[in-house]
């Protein structure tokens, strides 16, 4: 008991080294490569969720005051689906892919074989602490790796529940959870990993990538950005408003990487849009949203203070058209809509990650594209319109991780779409087969036979050989015949 | 230099590189550049590396022509968005993945294949619609001069630029923000490139090296197969730039009892290919410069290593030539067995049983390629599943490089990311997901206030339990 307490008290570089050594030994022994092992682990994860749903919901309530529906659906149900998909398709994903061969290497056959990378590190975020921890782990297991999961300390109840459940249900010689904060994460980052997946913000992402560079470790960075929503006129305004609300306040109260961050609409349409928000927000959350049970709270006092700073900036506070109420003791800020905040305000220059929704107005809808492209590339961008040409322009001009037209955030649930960022919103992607691929090395394999050994490959080099080589590489049968005849003459 | 890069960014922003026709015209122009300047390219390669025209065509000119032609024939297909399946629940919806250029990319190339390693990634970057700054290695000066002078004559100057210079220029370039960096070279510099990229969250592809082993298990099959094995080994060691290649065979693994037969075959083949001795050496590149020459000579200085030489060993400092050299069982802890050789020295390591080669290879870091000459199907399967490398090639050497449908890249210390064929296009693209939705039908349970009914509905929806959903709706409607 005493040594366990001791062990828990100090997780330093040596502890991190030990953990990696143990996992590497398990990996080298072939434990995680075995198909049956991968299946049992994924099944164990399903069981983990089935048997502990109330505890998971409770932990999420502790950490984030997350409404039960959000926890059950966005964290647990989505994860279960991801697990089931991997169980169903894993065998197929693991099969080698045939590759075509050309005349230049005839006779030969080629394939691409997926192999696990080895020992991987998954660092997850606090806003969907369950989903963002275990979803990457599903991919890593399916691909046959040994894994260390480092959940965020900002959601401590979920982190310690994860540590307990993973230890109880899964193979601890191959999958471990390390709890802790900056010192523990730093100790982990000093080690050599075969892949690191990080979900979080750009500042820490740079630290993760710099640490990975020392060992030439490839990384996946799932970051964020200011996800814009362009709202055109001539649409079903009620449906559009509700979908924006669902994606904003319905997703952990705006604290989600793909939550709509701000809205762009025309000056003419703004008033109607604001009215629609006022109406729907009241229908959803009532007249006293601070008391609604259907909204997460702001995660902690640091973020609470950060959001108030955005809201209370002089040139911004006067632009509130709905909401603005706050309850410091319960860390709650009411859904707040602002109209026409200045472009140089704080709220328009950092990712909001909270329940504040600024609306920016422009003269024509087309102007919104330049506005978006003048900023850094976000993780997602949304547009509500019925205009086909505008849709095409939106898709062509706006660079973001993913785009959705006439809805928000739902592309997350689509496992056939790669989920990841570009530029400042990150690199790499996952979900569905993309998770399997991201934790695999795709090894190229070429099988050659001893027949057909062309002397022209080998020195001494002559002009005849050069001619024949040119036509062989050029792939033209006629050229080859001509050269062969010419060569045999020479 | 900053001005040039600003111009590249401006060109990209204005959409100058987006259209398929621009990309096609640039690729065609590149093909013309190569076709019309073949002799100058041969000359430059001869000057910098002593490469013969056949080697230059086989490894550089021919490879590039093939790559451009293949890319031109597939470009329209690659650029088209790919449909993604959407479950019924989302109806009506359309999902697709669309490749988009990353923006302004930086390509660092190496000196050993100065044309291929500069222009092949360039082909990928252009086909994906990016603007490019190319920074070739300064160790191949004639080739760089050629590139600096000729590229502006054929390609769009506002979108594709070449900059010459040494490590200091490289460092300056790394301080700036790029949308992608593609680096071919050593692990040491690879780390520096990635660390610099981390500051701007720039994705990188690192094509590094490693000690590429060749397992030799076909000497006791038939004499003709043994001969072909020897030819392919010799061709795969000294053929590509005299061993100065990331995919060159670094060392051999063979059973003890077959070692002398192997050495005899190799000697015969070397003499036939390259000449009897160092004075009559031909059809082989030279060592690139004094620094590399000294490095290789130093590998042989260790007396225990020098003692293990069974063929060759002569050097000519003036001409920067080291003759093809074979060593038998040099000490395993010597530098020649722990560093990537990148030169014309070939150690042969003997084992009691050829299966031990798997453990031997695994004791070193993952190489770019593992070559295995064997007809034993079980052994082949073991090699595939028990070792890790960028590529595995059975019964040959080097040719996997010509296969456009195979991804070319490393794993672990040999790098990450890949290219060739469509993989080049992909490596310089961002795959953007797009979901199109309709306004109808509307699913009320998506919205708060939350109720038990809504929870149940969504749970069933997430399990795609359409039947359950219908029952739920009917039952609730009735109550």
mmCIF file of C-alpha atoms in Angstrom, chain A residues 125-349:
data_model
loop_
_atom_site.group_PDB
_atom_site.id
_atom_site.type_symbol
_atom_site.label_atom_id
_atom_site.label_comp_id
_atom_site.label_asym_id
_atom_site.label_seq_id
_atom_site.Cartn_x
_atom_site.Cartn_y
_atom_site.Cartn_z
ATOM 1 C CA UNK A 125 -8.532 17.331 -23.941
ATOM 2 C CA UNK A 126 -10.892 18.324 -21.121
ATOM 3 C CA UNK A 127 -14.029 19.240 -23.017
ATOM 4 C CA UNK A 128 -15.019 15.779 -24.218
ATOM 5 C CA UNK A 129 -12.696 13.999 -21.842
ATOM 6 C CA UNK A 130 -14.171 10.559 -22.368
ATOM 7 C CA UNK A 131 -14.637 10.657 -26.137
ATOM 8 C CA UNK A 132 -11.365 12.393 -26.982
ATOM 9 C CA UNK A 133 -9.437 9.944 -24.791
ATOM 10 C CA UNK A 134 -10.909 6.660 -25.921
ATOM 11 C CA UNK A 135 -11.732 7.376 -29.567
ATOM 12 C CA UNK A 136 -8.047 7.670 -30.550
ATOM 13 C CA UNK A 137 -7.310 4.645 -28.333
ATOM 14 C CA UNK A 138 -9.804 2.616 -30.392
ATOM 15 C CA UNK A 139 -7.832 3.431 -33.530
ATOM 16 C CA UNK A 140 -4.528 2.659 -31.848
ATOM 17 C CA UNK A 141 -5.777 -0.721 -30.592
ATOM 18 C CA UNK A 142 -7.307 -1.638 -33.960
ATOM 19 C CA UNK A 143 -3.968 -0.906 -35.595
ATOM 20 C CA UNK A 144 -2.146 -3.129 -33.068
ATOM 21 C CA UNK A 145 -0.211 -0.675 -30.903
ATOM 22 C CA UNK A 146 0.609 -0.421 -27.207
ATOM 23 C CA UNK A 147 -0.743 2.786 -25.738
ATOM 24 C CA UNK A 148 -0.300 5.361 -23.034
ATOM 25 C CA UNK A 149 -3.284 7.634 -22.517
ATOM 26 C CA UNK A 150 -2.766 10.953 -20.760
ATOM 27 C CA UNK A 151 -6.179 12.500 -20.019
ATOM 28 C CA UNK A 152 -6.476 16.191 -19.177
ATOM 29 C CA UNK A 153 -6.113 17.248 -15.564
ATOM 30 C CA UNK A 154 -8.685 19.982 -16.115
ATOM 31 C CA UNK A 155 -11.377 17.267 -16.042
ATOM 32 C CA UNK A 156 -10.042 15.332 -13.028
ATOM 33 C CA UNK A 157 -13.089 13.208 -12.170
ATOM 34 C CA UNK A 158 -13.186 11.763 -15.673
ATOM 35 C CA UNK A 159 -9.412 11.319 -15.709
ATOM 36 C CA UNK A 160 -9.360 9.237 -12.547
ATOM 37 C CA UNK A 161 -12.451 7.278 -13.614
ATOM 38 C CA UNK A 162 -10.693 6.487 -16.903
ATOM 39 C CA UNK A 163 -7.579 5.376 -15.045
ATOM 40 C CA UNK A 164 -9.646 3.064 -12.860
ATOM 41 C CA UNK A 165 -11.821 1.592 -15.607
ATOM 42 C CA UNK A 166 -9.021 1.071 -18.129
ATOM 43 C CA UNK A 167 -6.971 -0.720 -15.474
ATOM 44 C CA UNK A 168 -9.933 -2.925 -14.573
ATOM 45 C CA UNK A 169 -11.171 -3.799 -18.029
ATOM 46 C CA UNK A 170 -8.201 -3.637 -20.377
ATOM 47 C CA UNK A 171 -4.787 -5.276 -20.659
ATOM 48 C CA UNK A 172 -2.551 -3.116 -18.438
ATOM 49 C CA UNK A 173 0.606 -4.609 -19.829
ATOM 50 C CA UNK A 174 -0.234 -2.914 -23.111
ATOM 51 C CA UNK A 175 -2.609 -0.041 -22.338
ATOM 52 C CA UNK A 176 -1.953 2.389 -19.513
ATOM 53 C CA UNK A 177 -3.438 5.628 -18.278
ATOM 54 C CA UNK A 178 -1.093 8.189 -16.755
ATOM 55 C CA UNK A 179 -2.776 10.934 -14.786
ATOM 56 C CA UNK A 180 -1.214 14.248 -14.006
ATOM 57 C CA UNK A 181 -0.530 17.755 -15.222
ATOM 58 C CA UNK A 182 2.394 19.607 -16.752
ATOM 59 C CA UNK A 183 5.267 17.745 -14.997
ATOM 60 C CA UNK A 184 3.850 14.328 -15.855
ATOM 61 C CA UNK A 185 3.120 15.318 -19.454
ATOM 62 C CA UNK A 186 6.638 16.729 -19.803
ATOM 63 C CA UNK A 187 8.126 13.498 -18.462
ATOM 64 C CA UNK A 188 6.094 11.545 -21.004
ATOM 65 C CA UNK A 189 7.086 13.861 -23.858
ATOM 66 C CA UNK A 190 10.785 13.275 -23.128
ATOM 67 C CA UNK A 191 10.399 9.623 -24.076
ATOM 68 C CA UNK A 192 10.635 8.134 -27.537
ATOM 69 C CA UNK A 193 7.218 7.279 -28.962
ATOM 70 C CA UNK A 194 6.302 5.840 -32.330
ATOM 71 C CA UNK A 195 3.438 8.301 -32.665
ATOM 72 C CA UNK A 196 1.907 11.051 -30.592
ATOM 73 C CA UNK A 197 -1.674 12.203 -30.953
ATOM 74 C CA UNK A 198 -2.555 15.454 -29.251
ATOM 75 C CA UNK A 199 -5.963 17.114 -28.970
ATOM 76 C CA UNK A 200 -5.971 20.628 -27.587
ATOM 77 C CA UNK A 201 -4.648 24.109 -28.312
ATOM 78 C CA UNK A 202 -1.977 25.530 -30.583
ATOM 79 C CA UNK A 203 0.395 26.638 -27.842
ATOM 80 C CA UNK A 204 0.796 23.186 -26.305
ATOM 81 C CA UNK A 205 0.734 21.601 -29.765
ATOM 82 C CA UNK A 206 3.965 23.437 -30.618
ATOM 83 C CA UNK A 207 5.560 22.047 -27.452
ATOM 84 C CA UNK A 208 4.379 18.527 -28.294
ATOM 85 C CA UNK A 209 5.693 18.720 -31.856
ATOM 86 C CA UNK A 210 9.040 20.169 -30.744
ATOM 87 C CA UNK A 211 9.451 17.314 -28.251
ATOM 88 C CA UNK A 212 8.478 14.802 -30.958
ATOM 89 C CA UNK A 213 11.067 16.308 -33.312
ATOM 90 C CA UNK A 214 13.871 15.160 -31.001
ATOM 91 C CA UNK A 215 12.953 11.550 -31.678
ATOM 92 C CA UNK A 216 11.604 12.012 -35.225
ATOM 93 C CA UNK A 217 8.212 10.939 -33.930
ATOM 94 C CA UNK A 218 5.286 11.625 -36.293
ATOM 95 C CA UNK A 219 2.376 13.508 -34.737
ATOM 96 C CA UNK A 220 -1.333 14.098 -35.192
ATOM 97 C CA UNK A 221 -2.492 17.439 -33.842
ATOM 98 C CA UNK A 222 -6.213 18.037 -33.464
ATOM 99 C CA UNK A 223 -6.512 21.710 -32.637
ATOM 100 C CA UNK A 224 -9.203 24.329 -33.035
ATOM 101 C CA UNK A 225 -9.747 27.740 -34.469
ATOM 102 C CA UNK A 226 -12.546 30.225 -35.008
ATOM 103 C CA UNK A 227 -15.175 28.163 -36.833
ATOM 104 C CA UNK A 228 -17.304 30.647 -38.778
ATOM 105 C CA UNK A 229 -20.944 30.301 -39.818
ATOM 106 C CA UNK A 230 -22.083 32.199 -42.896
ATOM 107 C CA UNK A 231 -25.826 32.824 -42.887
ATOM 108 C CA UNK A 232 -27.419 33.781 -46.204
ATOM 109 C CA UNK A 233 -30.970 35.037 -46.601
ATOM 110 C CA UNK A 234 -33.727 33.044 -48.295
ATOM 111 C CA UNK A 235 -33.309 30.023 -46.031
ATOM 112 C CA UNK A 236 -35.449 28.343 -43.436
ATOM 113 C CA UNK A 237 -34.309 30.678 -40.676
ATOM 114 C CA UNK A 238 -35.857 28.732 -37.834
ATOM 115 C CA UNK A 239 -34.137 25.481 -38.774
ATOM 116 C CA UNK A 240 -30.839 27.273 -39.374
ATOM 117 C CA UNK A 241 -30.985 29.032 -36.013
ATOM 118 C CA UNK A 242 -31.792 25.843 -34.163
ATOM 119 C CA UNK A 243 -28.958 23.993 -35.831
ATOM 120 C CA UNK A 244 -26.531 26.757 -34.930
ATOM 121 C CA UNK A 245 -27.756 26.719 -31.332
ATOM 122 C CA UNK A 246 -27.429 22.923 -31.206
ATOM 123 C CA UNK A 247 -23.865 23.175 -32.491
ATOM 124 C CA UNK A 248 -22.959 26.060 -30.187
ATOM 125 C CA UNK A 249 -24.616 25.830 -26.811
ATOM 126 C CA UNK A 250 -25.734 22.257 -27.318
ATOM 127 C CA UNK A 251 -22.093 21.174 -27.561
ATOM 128 C CA UNK A 252 -20.678 21.585 -24.091
ATOM 129 C CA UNK A 253 -21.914 25.182 -24.053
ATOM 130 C CA UNK A 254 -19.667 26.312 -26.899
ATOM 131 C CA UNK A 255 -16.588 24.651 -25.432
ATOM 132 C CA UNK A 256 -15.972 22.395 -28.425
ATOM 133 C CA UNK A 257 -13.349 22.615 -31.163
ATOM 134 C CA UNK A 258 -16.003 22.511 -33.890
ATOM 135 C CA UNK A 259 -18.565 24.758 -32.229
ATOM 136 C CA UNK A 260 -19.679 27.712 -34.318
ATOM 137 C CA UNK A 261 -17.426 30.499 -33.058
ATOM 138 C CA UNK A 262 -18.954 33.493 -34.820
ATOM 139 C CA UNK A 263 -21.545 34.317 -37.451
ATOM 140 C CA UNK A 264 -21.253 36.356 -40.626
ATOM 141 C CA UNK A 265 -24.413 37.641 -42.235
ATOM 142 C CA UNK A 266 -25.562 40.602 -44.320
ATOM 143 C CA UNK A 267 -26.469 43.914 -42.721
ATOM 144 C CA UNK A 268 -29.976 43.492 -44.105
ATOM 145 C CA UNK A 269 -30.542 40.092 -42.592
ATOM 146 C CA UNK A 270 -28.970 40.672 -39.188
ATOM 147 C CA UNK A 271 -32.055 41.895 -37.376
ATOM 148 C CA UNK A 272 -34.144 38.918 -38.456
ATOM 149 C CA UNK A 273 -31.355 36.584 -37.448
ATOM 150 C CA UNK A 274 -30.991 38.139 -34.003
ATOM 151 C CA UNK A 275 -34.732 37.920 -33.435
ATOM 152 C CA UNK A 276 -34.719 34.283 -34.449
ATOM 153 C CA UNK A 277 -31.941 33.563 -31.955
ATOM 154 C CA UNK A 278 -33.783 35.339 -29.166
ATOM 155 C CA UNK A 279 -36.903 33.306 -29.883
ATOM 156 C CA UNK A 280 -35.270 29.895 -30.176
ATOM 157 C CA UNK A 281 -32.833 30.375 -27.303
ATOM 158 C CA UNK A 282 -35.732 31.136 -24.992
ATOM 159 C CA UNK A 283 -37.632 28.073 -26.225
ATOM 160 C CA UNK A 284 -34.611 25.876 -25.587
ATOM 161 C CA UNK A 285 -33.259 27.225 -22.348
ATOM 162 C CA UNK A 286 -36.104 29.193 -20.838
ATOM 163 C CA UNK A 287 -36.235 32.735 -19.500
ATOM 164 C CA UNK A 288 -33.521 32.023 -16.914
ATOM 165 C CA UNK A 289 -30.888 30.132 -18.839
ATOM 166 C CA UNK A 290 -28.500 30.325 -15.873
ATOM 167 C CA UNK A 291 -30.811 27.812 -14.236
ATOM 168 C CA UNK A 292 -31.299 25.546 -17.233
ATOM 169 C CA UNK A 293 -30.180 21.987 -16.641
ATOM 170 C CA UNK A 294 -29.514 21.578 -20.330
ATOM 171 C CA UNK A 295 -26.337 23.649 -20.459
ATOM 172 C CA UNK A 296 -22.826 22.684 -19.367
ATOM 173 C CA UNK A 297 -21.067 25.125 -17.125
ATOM 174 C CA UNK A 298 -17.792 26.868 -17.954
ATOM 175 C CA UNK A 299 -15.159 24.334 -16.984
ATOM 176 C CA UNK A 300 -13.190 26.310 -14.374
ATOM 177 C CA UNK A 301 -12.535 29.781 -12.988
ATOM 178 C CA UNK A 302 -9.594 30.399 -15.342
ATOM 179 C CA UNK A 303 -11.778 29.967 -18.386
ATOM 180 C CA UNK A 304 -14.606 31.836 -16.686
ATOM 181 C CA UNK A 305 -12.336 34.842 -16.142
ATOM 182 C CA UNK A 306 -11.020 34.538 -19.713
ATOM 183 C CA UNK A 307 -14.545 34.612 -21.154
ATOM 184 C CA UNK A 308 -15.606 37.571 -19.008
ATOM 185 C CA UNK A 309 -12.563 39.441 -20.227
ATOM 186 C CA UNK A 310 -13.783 38.906 -23.798
ATOM 187 C CA UNK A 311 -17.297 39.960 -22.877
ATOM 188 C CA UNK A 312 -16.535 42.950 -20.698
ATOM 189 C CA UNK A 313 -14.082 44.639 -23.074
ATOM 190 C CA UNK A 314 -15.412 48.221 -23.509
ATOM 191 C CA UNK A 315 -16.046 48.150 -27.213
ATOM 192 C CA UNK A 316 -17.715 44.770 -26.903
ATOM 193 C CA UNK A 317 -19.974 44.920 -23.868
ATOM 194 C CA UNK A 318 -22.195 47.497 -25.550
ATOM 195 C CA UNK A 319 -22.827 45.105 -28.426
ATOM 196 C CA UNK A 320 -24.676 42.470 -26.425
ATOM 197 C CA UNK A 321 -28.146 41.939 -27.880
ATOM 198 C CA UNK A 322 -29.128 38.909 -25.835
ATOM 199 C CA UNK A 323 -27.858 37.354 -22.623
ATOM 200 C CA UNK A 324 -24.718 38.488 -20.869
ATOM 201 C CA UNK A 325 -25.790 37.294 -17.415
ATOM 202 C CA UNK A 326 -23.238 35.449 -15.351
ATOM 203 C CA UNK A 327 -23.149 33.458 -12.107
ATOM 204 C CA UNK A 328 -19.593 33.290 -10.803
ATOM 205 C CA UNK A 329 -20.216 30.837 -7.983
ATOM 206 C CA UNK A 330 -21.665 28.266 -10.367
ATOM 207 C CA UNK A 331 -19.317 29.153 -13.224
ATOM 208 C CA UNK A 332 -22.224 29.865 -15.528
ATOM 209 C CA UNK A 333 -22.537 32.413 -18.318
ATOM 210 C CA UNK A 334 -25.885 32.668 -20.104
ATOM 211 C CA UNK A 335 -26.050 32.118 -23.879
ATOM 212 C CA UNK A 336 -24.978 35.503 -25.183
ATOM 213 C CA UNK A 337 -25.357 36.970 -28.653
ATOM 214 C CA UNK A 338 -23.473 40.088 -29.736
ATOM 215 C CA UNK A 339 -23.950 42.180 -32.863
ATOM 216 C CA UNK A 340 -21.235 44.003 -34.807
ATOM 217 C CA UNK A 341 -18.310 43.772 -32.414
ATOM 218 C CA UNK A 342 -15.227 45.500 -33.863
ATOM 219 C CA UNK A 343 -12.802 43.332 -35.854
ATOM 220 C CA UNK A 344 -9.919 44.265 -33.578
ATOM 221 C CA UNK A 345 -11.654 43.226 -30.348
ATOM 222 C CA UNK A 346 -10.271 40.353 -28.280
ATOM 223 C CA UNK A 347 -13.403 38.285 -28.887
ATOM 224 C CA UNK A 348 -12.755 38.359 -32.639
ATOM 225 C CA UNK A 349 -9.087 37.486 -32.336
#
